[in-house]
CSV table of C-alpha atoms in Angstrom, one decimal:
chain,number,residue,atom,x,y,z
A,1,MET,CA,-85.4,-207.3,-216.4
A,2,ASP,CA,-86.0,-203.8,-217.8
A,3,LEU,CA,-84.2,-200.6,-217.0
A,4,PHE,CA,-85.6,-197.2,-217.7
A,5,LEU,CA,-85.4,-193.6,-216.6
A,6,ARG,CA,-88.6,-191.9,-215.8
A,7,LYS,CA,-90.0,-188.7,-214.3
A,8,CYS,CA,-92.1,-188.8,-211.1
A,9,PRO,CA,-94.9,-186.3,-210.3
A,10,LEU,CA,-92.4,-184.2,-208.3
A,11,LEU,CA,-90.2,-183.9,-211.4
A,12,ALA,CA,-87.4,-185.8,-209.8
A,13,GLN,CA,-85.6,-188.4,-211.9
A,14,LEU,CA,-85.9,-192.0,-210.8
A,15,VAL,CA,-83.9,-195.0,-211.9
A,16,SER,CA,-86.3,-197.9,-212.1
A,17,PHE,CA,-85.6,-201.6,-212.3
A,18,VAL,CA,-88.6,-203.8,-213.4
A,19,ILE,CA,-88.5,-207.4,-212.2
A,20,ARG,CA,-90.8,-209.8,-214.0
A,21,ARG,CA,-91.1,-213.5,-213.6
A,22,ILE,CA,-90.5,-215.1,-217.1
A,23,GLY,CA,-93.1,-217.6,-218.1
A,24,SER,CA,-93.5,-219.7,-221.2
A,25,PRO,CA,-96.6,-219.5,-223.4
A,26,ARG,CA,-99.1,-222.3,-223.0
A,27,VAL,CA,-100.5,-224.2,-225.9
A,28,ILE,CA,-104.2,-225.3,-225.6
A,29,GLY,CA,-105.4,-227.0,-228.7
A,30,ASP,CA,-104.8,-224.8,-231.6
A,31,PHE,CA,-104.3,-221.7,-229.4
A,32,VAL,CA,-101.1,-220.3,-228.0
A,33,LEU,CA,-101.8,-218.3,-224.8
A,34,ASN,CA,-99.2,-215.9,-223.6
A,35,PHE,CA,-99.7,-215.1,-219.9
A,36,ALA,CA,-96.7,-212.7,-219.6
A,37,PRO,CA,-98.8,-209.5,-219.7
A,38,LEU,CA,-100.9,-211.0,-216.8
A,39,ILE,CA,-97.9,-211.6,-214.5
A,40,ARG,CA,-97.5,-208.9,-211.9
A,41,ALA,CA,-94.2,-207.1,-212.1
A,42,ILE,CA,-92.3,-205.4,-209.2
A,43,THR,CA,-90.6,-202.1,-209.9
A,44,ALA,CA,-87.8,-200.8,-207.6
A,45,SER,CA,-87.2,-197.1,-208.2
A,46,TYR,CA,-84.2,-195.2,-206.8
A,47,THR,CA,-83.3,-191.6,-206.9
A,48,PRO,CA,-79.9,-191.6,-208.8
A,49,HIS,CA,-77.9,-190.0,-206.0
A,50,ASN,CA,-78.9,-192.9,-203.7
A,51,ILE,CA,-77.2,-195.4,-205.9
A,52,ALA,CA,-73.6,-195.6,-204.7
A,53,THR,CA,-72.2,-197.9,-207.4
A,54,LEU,CA,-72.8,-200.9,-209.6
A,55,VAL,CA,-70.5,-203.9,-209.1
A,56,GLY,CA,-70.2,-206.7,-211.5
A,57,ASN,CA,-69.1,-210.2,-210.6
A,58,ARG,CA,-66.4,-211.5,-213.0
A,59,ASN,CA,-67.2,-215.2,-212.4
A,60,GLU,CA,-67.4,-217.6,-215.3
A,61,ASP,CA,-70.3,-219.5,-213.7
A,62,THR,CA,-72.6,-216.5,-213.0
A,63,ALA,CA,-73.4,-213.1,-214.5
A,64,ILE,CA,-74.4,-210.9,-211.6
A,65,VAL,CA,-74.5,-207.1,-211.1
A,66,PHE,CA,-75.0,-205.7,-207.6
A,67,VAL,CA,-76.8,-202.3,-207.3
A,68,ARG,CA,-75.3,-200.9,-204.1
A,69,ALA,CA,-77.6,-198.2,-202.6
A,70,ASP,CA,-77.5,-196.0,-199.5
A,71,GLU,CA,-81.3,-195.7,-199.2
A,72,PRO,CA,-84.2,-198.1,-200.0
A,73,PRO,CA,-86.1,-197.9,-203.3
A,74,VAL,CA,-89.8,-197.3,-203.7
A,75,TYR,CA,-91.4,-200.6,-204.6
A,76,THR,CA,-94.5,-200.7,-206.8
A,77,SER,CA,-96.4,-203.6,-208.4
A,78,ALA,CA,-98.5,-203.7,-211.6
A,79,PHE,CA,-99.7,-205.9,-214.4
A,80,LYS,CA,-98.2,-205.1,-217.8
A,81,ILE,CA,-101.5,-204.5,-219.5
A,82,LEU,CA,-103.5,-203.0,-216.7
A,83,LYS,CA,-103.1,-199.6,-215.1
A,84,ASP,CA,-103.2,-200.7,-211.5
A,85,ASN,CA,-99.9,-199.5,-210.0
A,86,LYS,CA,-99.8,-200.3,-206.3
A,87,ARG,CA,-97.3,-199.4,-203.6
A,88,VAL,CA,-95.9,-202.5,-202.0
A,89,ALA,CA,-93.6,-203.1,-199.0
A,90,GLY,CA,-90.9,-205.1,-200.9
A,91,LEU,CA,-90.0,-207.5,-203.6
A,92,GLY,CA,-92.7,-209.9,-202.4
A,93,ARG,CA,-96.2,-208.3,-202.4
A,94,ASN,CA,-96.9,-209.2,-198.8
A,95,ASP,CA,-93.4,-209.5,-197.5
A,96,HIS,CA,-91.5,-206.9,-195.4
A,97,MET,CA,-87.9,-206.2,-196.3
A,98,PRO,CA,-85.3,-207.0,-193.6
A,99,PRO,CA,-83.4,-204.1,-192.1
A,100,GLY,CA,-80.7,-202.6,-194.3
A,101,CYS,CA,-81.8,-204.3,-197.5
A,102,HIS,CA,-81.4,-201.3,-199.8
A,103,SER,CA,-79.5,-203.0,-202.6
A,104,LEU,CA,-80.4,-205.4,-205.4
A,105,MET,CA,-78.6,-208.4,-206.8
A,106,LEU,CA,-79.4,-208.7,-210.5
A,107,ALA,CA,-78.8,-212.1,-212.1
A,108,PHE,CA,-78.4,-212.3,-215.9
A,109,SER,CA,-78.7,-215.3,-218.2
A,110,ASN,CA,-75.3,-214.6,-219.8
A,111,GLN,CA,-72.3,-212.2,-219.4
A,112,SER,CA,-73.2,-210.4,-222.6
A,113,ASP,CA,-76.5,-209.2,-221.2
A,114,ALA,CA,-74.8,-208.1,-218.0
A,115,ASP,CA,-72.2,-206.1,-220.0
A,116,SER,CA,-75.0,-204.4,-222.0
A,117,PHE,CA,-76.8,-203.5,-218.8
A,118,ALA,CA,-73.7,-202.1,-217.3
A,119,TYR,CA,-72.9,-200.1,-220.4
A,120,ALA,CA,-76.4,-198.5,-220.4
A,121,CYS,CA,-76.0,-197.6,-216.7
A,122,ARG,CA,-72.6,-196.0,-217.2
A,123,ASN,CA,-73.4,-194.0,-220.4
A,124,HIS,CA,-77.1,-193.1,-220.0
A,125,LEU,CA,-77.5,-192.9,-216.3
A,126,HIS,CA,-73.9,-191.9,-215.4
A,127,LEU,CA,-73.7,-194.5,-212.6
A,128,ARG,CA,-70.3,-195.7,-211.4
A,129,TYR,CA,-69.4,-199.3,-212.3
A,130,SER,CA,-66.6,-201.7,-211.3
A,131,THR,CA,-65.9,-205.4,-211.5
A,132,GLN,CA,-64.7,-207.8,-208.9
A,133,HIS,CA,-63.7,-211.5,-209.1
A,134,HIS,CA,-65.1,-212.3,-205.6
A,135,ILE,CA,-67.9,-210.3,-204.0
A,136,ARG,CA,-68.5,-210.7,-200.3
A,137,ILE,CA,-72.1,-210.6,-199.3
A,138,ARG,CA,-72.9,-209.8,-195.7
A,139,ASP,CA,-76.0,-211.8,-194.6
A,140,HIS,CA,-77.7,-209.7,-191.9
A,141,ILE,CA,-81.1,-211.3,-192.5
A,142,SER,CA,-82.3,-212.7,-189.2
A,143,ASN,CA,-84.7,-215.6,-188.9
A,144,GLY,CA,-87.6,-215.7,-186.6
A,145,THR,CA,-85.7,-217.5,-183.9
A,146,SER,CA,-82.9,-215.0,-183.7
A,147,VAL,CA,-85.3,-212.1,-183.7
A,148,GLU,CA,-87.2,-213.6,-180.7
A,149,LYS,CA,-83.9,-214.2,-178.9
A,150,LEU,CA,-82.9,-210.6,-179.6
A,151,HIS,CA,-86.0,-209.1,-178.1
A,152,GLU,CA,-85.7,-211.5,-175.1
A,153,SER,CA,-82.2,-210.2,-174.6
A,154,LEU,CA,-83.2,-206.5,-175.0
A,155,SER,CA,-86.0,-207.0,-172.4
A,156,GLN,CA,-83.3,-207.8,-169.9
A,157,MET,CA,-81.7,-204.4,-170.3
A,158,PRO,CA,-83.0,-201.1,-169.1
A,159,TYR,CA,-85.1,-199.5,-171.8
A,160,LYS,CA,-82.8,-196.6,-172.5
A,161,LEU,CA,-79.9,-199.0,-173.2
A,162,GLY,CA,-82.0,-201.5,-175.1
A,163,PHE,CA,-83.3,-198.7,-177.3
A,164,GLU,CA,-79.7,-197.8,-178.3
A,165,VAL,CA,-78.8,-201.4,-178.9
A,166,GLU,CA,-81.8,-202.0,-181.2
A,167,LYS,CA,-80.9,-198.9,-183.1
A,168,THR,CA,-77.8,-200.6,-184.4
A,169,VAL,CA,-79.9,-203.4,-185.8
A,170,ALA,CA,-82.4,-201.0,-187.4
A,171,ASP,CA,-79.6,-199.0,-188.9
A,172,PHE,CA,-77.9,-202.2,-190.2
A,173,LEU,CA,-74.8,-201.7,-188.3
A,174,LEU,CA,-75.1,-205.0,-186.5
A,175,SER,CA,-77.1,-208.1,-187.0
A,176,ALA,CA,-79.3,-209.8,-184.4
A,177,MET,CA,-76.7,-212.5,-184.1
A,178,ASP,CA,-74.0,-209.8,-183.4
A,179,ILE,CA,-76.1,-208.4,-180.5
A,180,LEU,CA,-76.7,-211.9,-179.1
A,181,SER,CA,-72.9,-212.5,-179.1
A,182,LEU,CA,-72.4,-209.2,-177.3
A,183,LYS,CA,-75.2,-209.8,-174.7
A,184,GLU,CA,-72.9,-210.5,-171.7
A,185,VAL,CA,-70.6,-207.6,-172.6
A,186,ILE,CA,-73.5,-205.2,-172.9
A,187,LEU,CA,-75.0,-206.4,-169.5
A,188,SER,CA,-71.6,-205.9,-167.9
A,189,LEU,CA,-71.5,-202.4,-169.4
A,190,GLN,CA,-74.8,-201.6,-167.7
A,191,ALA,CA,-73.7,-203.2,-164.4
A,192,GLU,CA,-70.4,-201.2,-164.3
A,193,HIS,CA,-71.5,-197.8,-165.7
A,194,GLY,CA,-75.2,-197.6,-164.9
A,195,ASP,CA,-76.9,-194.5,-166.4
A,196,ASP,CA,-73.8,-193.8,-168.6
A,197,ALA,CA,-74.2,-197.1,-170.4
A,198,PRO,CA,-76.7,-195.8,-173.1
A,199,GLU,CA,-74.4,-192.9,-174.0
A,200,ILE,CA,-71.4,-195.2,-174.1
A,201,PHE,CA,-73.2,-197.6,-176.5
A,202,ARG,CA,-74.3,-194.6,-178.6
A,203,SER,CA,-70.6,-193.7,-179.0
A,204,PHE,CA,-69.9,-197.3,-179.9
A,205,SER,CA,-72.6,-197.1,-182.6
A,206,SER,CA,-71.1,-193.9,-183.9
A,207,GLU,CA,-67.7,-195.7,-184.1
A,208,LEU,CA,-69.3,-198.4,-186.1
A,209,ALA,CA,-71.0,-196.1,-188.6
A,210,GLY,CA,-68.1,-193.6,-188.9
A,211,TYR,CA,-68.2,-190.0,-187.7
A,212,SER,CA,-68.5,-188.5,-191.1
A,213,ALA,CA,-71.7,-188.4,-193.1
A,214,SER,CA,-69.6,-188.6,-196.2
A,215,ARG,CA,-70.1,-191.9,-198.0
A,216,THR,CA,-66.5,-192.4,-198.9
A,217,LYS,CA,-65.1,-191.5,-195.5
A,218,ARG,CA,-67.6,-193.7,-193.7
A,219,ARG,CA,-66.7,-196.7,-195.8
A,220,LYS,CA,-63.0,-196.0,-195.5
A,221,HIS,CA,-63.4,-195.8,-191.7
A,222,GLN,CA,-65.3,-199.2,-191.6
A,223,ALA,CA,-62.6,-200.7,-193.9
A,224,GLN,CA,-59.9,-199.5,-191.5
A,225,ARG,CA,-61.7,-201.2,-188.5
A,226,GLN,CA,-62.2,-204.4,-190.4
A,227,SER,CA,-58.6,-204.5,-191.6
A,228,SER,CA,-57.4,-204.1,-188.1
A,229,GLN,CA,-59.4,-207.2,-187.2
A,230,GLU,CA,-60.7,-205.5,-184.0
A,231,SER,CA,-63.4,-207.6,-182.5
A,232,LEU,CA,-66.7,-206.0,-181.4
A,233,PRO,CA,-66.1,-206.6,-177.7
A,234,SER,CA,-62.6,-205.1,-178.0
A,235,LEU,CA,-64.1,-202.0,-179.8
A,236,LEU,CA,-66.7,-201.6,-177.2
A,237,ARG,CA,-64.1,-201.7,-174.4
A,238,ARG,CA,-62.0,-199.2,-176.3
A,239,VAL,CA,-64.9,-196.8,-176.7
A,240,THR,CA,-65.7,-197.2,-173.0
A,241,GLN,CA,-62.2,-196.3,-172.0
A,242,GLN,CA,-62.3,-193.2,-174.2
A,243,PHE,CA,-65.7,-192.2,-172.7
A,244,ILE,CA,-64.3,-192.5,-169.1
A,245,LYS,CA,-61.2,-190.5,-170.1
A,246,GLU,CA,-63.3,-187.7,-171.6
A,247,HIS,CA,-65.5,-187.5,-168.6
A,248,GLN,CA,-62.6,-187.2,-166.2
A,249,LYS,CA,-61.7,-183.9,-167.7
A,250,PRO,CA,-62.7,-180.8,-165.6
A,251,ARG,CA,-66.2,-179.5,-166.6
A,252,PRO,CA,-67.7,-176.0,-166.3
A,253,PHE,CA,-69.1,-175.2,-162.9
A,254,LEU,CA,-72.3,-173.7,-164.4
A,255,ALA,CA,-74.5,-176.2,-166.0
A,256,PRO,CA,-77.4,-175.0,-168.3
A,257,PRO,CA,-80.7,-174.7,-166.4
A,258,SER,CA,-83.2,-177.5,-167.0
A,259,GLN,CA,-86.2,-176.5,-169.0
A,260,SER,CA,-89.6,-177.0,-167.4
A,261,GLY,CA,-92.1,-178.9,-169.4
A,262,VAL,CA,-89.5,-180.6,-171.5
A,263,TYR,CA,-88.8,-184.3,-171.6
A,264,LEU,CA,-86.8,-186.8,-173.7
A,265,SER,CA,-88.9,-188.3,-176.4
A,266,TYR,CA,-88.3,-191.7,-178.1
A,267,HIS,CA,-89.4,-192.0,-181.8
A,268,LEU,CA,-90.2,-194.9,-184.1
A,269,ILE,CA,-90.5,-194.1,-187.8
A,270,LEU,CA,-92.2,-196.6,-190.0
A,271,THR,CA,-91.7,-196.4,-193.8
A,272,PRO,CA,-93.0,-198.9,-196.4
A,273,THR,CA,-89.7,-200.9,-196.2
A,274,ARG,CA,-88.0,-200.2,-192.9
A,275,TYR,CA,-88.2,-199.0,-189.3
A,276,VAL,CA,-86.1,-196.2,-187.9
A,277,LEU,CA,-85.4,-195.5,-184.2
A,278,GLU,CA,-84.5,-192.0,-183.3
A,279,GLY,CA,-83.9,-190.1,-180.1
A,280,PRO,CA,-84.1,-189.5,-177.3
A,281,PHE,CA,-84.9,-185.8,-178.3
A,282,PRO,CA,-86.0,-182.9,-176.1
A,283,ASP,CA,-89.7,-182.5,-176.6
A,284,GLN,CA,-92.6,-180.5,-175.1
A,285,SER,CA,-94.4,-182.3,-172.4
A,286,ASN,CA,-98.2,-182.9,-172.3
A,287,SER,CA,-101.0,-183.6,-169.8
A,288,VAL,CA,-100.5,-187.4,-170.0
A,289,LEU,CA,-96.8,-187.3,-169.2
A,290,ARG,CA,-97.3,-184.7,-166.5
A,291,ARG,CA,-99.9,-187.0,-164.9
A,292,TYR,CA,-98.3,-190.4,-165.2
A,293,GLY,CA,-94.6,-189.6,-165.6
A,294,HIS,CA,-92.4,-192.5,-167.0
A,295,PRO,CA,-91.6,-190.7,-170.3
A,296,GLU,CA,-89.5,-193.6,-171.4
A,297,CYS,CA,-92.7,-195.8,-171.6
A,298,PHE,CA,-94.3,-193.6,-174.2
A,299,LEU,CA,-93.3,-193.8,-177.9
A,300,ARG,CA,-94.0,-191.4,-180.7
A,301,VAL,CA,-94.8,-193.4,-183.8
A,302,CYS,CA,-94.7,-191.7,-187.2
A,303,PHE,CA,-95.7,-193.1,-190.6
A,304,GLN,CA,-93.5,-191.7,-193.4
A,305,ASP,CA,-92.5,-192.4,-197.0
A,306,GLU,CA,-88.9,-193.5,-197.8
A,307,ASN,CA,-87.7,-189.9,-198.3
A,308,GLY,CA,-89.1,-188.6,-195.0
A,309,SER,CA,-92.2,-187.0,-196.5
A,310,LYS,CA,-95.8,-187.9,-195.4
A,311,LEU,CA,-97.2,-191.0,-197.1
A,312,HIS,CA,-100.0,-189.9,-199.4
A,313,ARG,CA,-102.2,-191.0,-202.2
A,314,GLU,CA,-101.0,-190.6,-205.8
A,315,ASN,CA,-103.2,-190.3,-208.8
A,316,ASP,CA,-101.4,-193.1,-210.7
A,317,CYS,CA,-100.5,-195.4,-207.7
A,318,CYS,CA,-102.8,-196.9,-205.1
A,319,ILE,CA,-101.5,-197.3,-201.5
A,320,ILE,CA,-104.5,-199.1,-199.9
A,321,ASP,CA,-102.7,-202.5,-200.1
A,322,LEU,CA,-99.6,-201.0,-198.6
A,323,LEU,CA,-101.5,-199.5,-195.7
A,324,ARG,CA,-103.3,-202.8,-195.1
A,325,VAL,CA,-100.1,-205.0,-195.2
A,326,ARG,CA,-97.6,-202.7,-193.7
A,327,TYR,CA,-99.4,-200.6,-191.1
A,328,ARG,CA,-102.8,-202.2,-190.1
A,329,SER,CA,-101.3,-205.0,-187.9
A,330,ILE,CA,-99.1,-202.4,-186.1
A,331,LEU,CA,-102.1,-200.2,-185.3
A,332,LEU,CA,-104.2,-203.2,-184.1
A,333,ASN,CA,-101.6,-205.4,-182.5
A,334,GLY,CA,-98.8,-202.9,-181.5
A,335,CYS,CA,-95.1,-203.2,-182.0
A,336,ARG,CA,-92.0,-204.3,-180.1
A,337,VAL,CA,-89.2,-201.9,-179.3
A,338,ALA,CA,-86.2,-202.9,-177.1
A,339,GLY,CA,-88.0,-206.0,-176.1
A,340,ARG,CA,-91.1,-204.1,-174.9
A,341,GLN,CA,-94.6,-204.5,-176.4
A,342,PHE,CA,-96.1,-201.1,-177.2
A,343,GLN,CA,-99.8,-200.5,-177.9
A,344,PHE,CA,-101.6,-197.7,-179.6
A,345,LEU,CA,-102.6,-195.0,-177.0
A,346,GLY,CA,-103.9,-192.0,-178.8
A,347,TYR,CA,-103.2,-188.9,-180.9
A,348,SER,CA,-103.4,-185.2,-181.1
A,349,MET,CA,-105.1,-183.5,-184.0
A,350,SER,CA,-101.9,-181.7,-184.9
A,351,GLY,CA,-100.0,-185.0,-184.7
A,352,LEU,CA,-102.5,-186.8,-186.9
A,353,LYS,CA,-102.0,-184.2,-189.6
A,354,GLU,CA,-98.3,-185.3,-189.5
A,355,HIS,CA,-99.3,-189.0,-189.4
A,356,SER,CA,-97.9,-189.2,-185.9
A,357,VAL,CA,-99.5,-191.1,-183.0
A,358,TRP,CA,-98.6,-192.2,-179.5
A,359,PHE,CA,-98.0,-195.8,-178.3
A,360,VAL,CA,-97.3,-196.9,-174.7
A,361,THR,CA,-95.9,-200.0,-173.0
A,362,PRO,CA,-97.4,-201.1,-169.6
A,363,PHE,CA,-95.8,-199.6,-166.5
A,364,LYS,CA,-96.5,-199.2,-162.8
A,365,ASP,CA,-97.6,-195.8,-161.4
A,366,TRP,CA,-96.3,-194.4,-158.2
A,367,ASP,CA,-98.9,-196.5,-156.2
A,368,GLY,CA,-97.7,-199.7,-157.9
A,369,LYS,CA,-100.7,-200.0,-160.1
A,370,LEU,CA,-100.1,-201.5,-163.5
A,371,LEU,CA,-101.2,-199.2,-166.3
A,372,ASN,CA,-101.6,-199.9,-170.0
A,373,ALA,CA,-103.1,-198.1,-173.0
A,374,GLN,CA,-106.7,-199.0,-172.2
A,375,SER,CA,-106.5,-198.0,-168.5
A,376,ILE,CA,-104.9,-194.7,-169.4
A,377,ARG,CA,-107.7,-193.9,-171.9
A,378,ASP,CA,-110.4,-195.0,-169.4
A,379,ASN,CA,-109.1,-192.6,-166.7
A,380,LEU,CA,-108.2,-189.6,-168.9
A,381,PRO,CA,-110.8,-187.1,-170.2
A,382,LEU,CA,-110.4,-186.5,-173.9
A,383,GLY,CA,-108.6,-183.2,-174.4
A,384,ARG,CA,-106.5,-181.2,-176.8
A,385,PHE,CA,-103.6,-183.6,-176.4
A,386,LEU,CA,-105.1,-187.1,-176.3
A,387,GLN,CA,-108.0,-188.0,-178.5
A,388,THR,CA,-109.1,-191.5,-179.2
A,389,LEU,CA,-112.0,-193.3,-180.9
A,390,GLN,CA,-113.9,-196.1,-179.3
A,391,THR,CA,-111.9,-198.8,-180.9
A,392,THR,CA,-108.4,-199.1,-182.3
A,393,SER,CA,-109.8,-200.5,-185.6
A,394,SER,CA,-111.9,-197.3,-186.1
A,395,PHE,CA,-108.8,-195.3,-185.3
A,396,GLY,CA,-107.0,-197.3,-188.0
A,397,CYS,CA,-109.8,-196.3,-190.5
A,398,LYS,CA,-109.3,-192.6,-189.6
A,399,VAL,CA,-105.5,-192.9,-190.1
A,400,VAL,CA,-106.0,-194.7,-193.5
A,401,SER,CA,-108.4,-191.9,-194.5
A,402,SER,CA,-105.9,-189.3,-193.4
A,403,LEU,CA,-103.1,-191.0,-195.4
A,404,LEU,CA,-105.3,-191.2,-198.5
A,405,TRP,CA,-106.7,-187.7,-198.7
A,406,HIS,CA,-104.0,-185.4,-197.2
């Protein structure tokens, strides 16, 4: 593994870890062939302030350094002797990273190499470093079975509550198995508190994450909860009681007037390595929502880079493979949120410039007729809000073109 500091086109420093598979030269007759330059390497690049600390494992059997990070790195792939840098979605060229996998575990052949690596990080990159004899690894990686069970459970909850529950998985606060263990408690929360259940669960999520955005305070808060050995059901019950107590207090008689043409919008942000659920946020209504209602059945999907900027082509790094592997299937086959299957619906020209499109999940209108993305497109004239091409695949081509040239 190589470590180096480089400048990116935006003049920001990046700490880059290059992972190469080590292969032995092959002897064919009188020739020795070294295939190392032809082995594709994966580079994980962090901005320095996103690296929280380095932790070394003082174990006689292994020499490991953990790179603890608060945000995911940018992954690129390239051959050593070819200038063919490509953006990829993770350590595997065609593999997606599980939620919350922002850190790296670096294994060294001996302790001397690990110490040299740690010395370079401390003295040249000014990264914090500490050692521990035993490092606890939280395995939040969910297999296919647990993910299917998670979405099945979420589908049994009202969408507004299921959205808040899945947020905790996307934000790496809870695992799929945690949610499955809490299923009956969450369903009881909905049965007892109805429309207040999503807000109560949002408070529960805030309690898990810590109220402060400060890294140190947040971890201290989590450590305090863990040290008290408070179970997740117990914590949820405590948050529920606090919510009830707060809402029993007298409130002002005058409530702010509701704004016409404003609805609560649910957002899905897709980056190369993760998905983020945000909202609901107040947003301006449009002709589709005014005609069909059911704003909770519409999802604003945005394609972004890891730092929140628009994903775009770079002169020294191709993103075509990333678009194909990461985004194509979502545009063509849709995505699941809170146990509901959402399909591409359309886009506005202003939204397309921001790489933002609309998805919808099937719902029944006021007459009991089942509507989906295709039926809505068939019955709605193309206007300033909703524009669509004849096929989703041709829309995908337009999005790819927009991502490449803007």
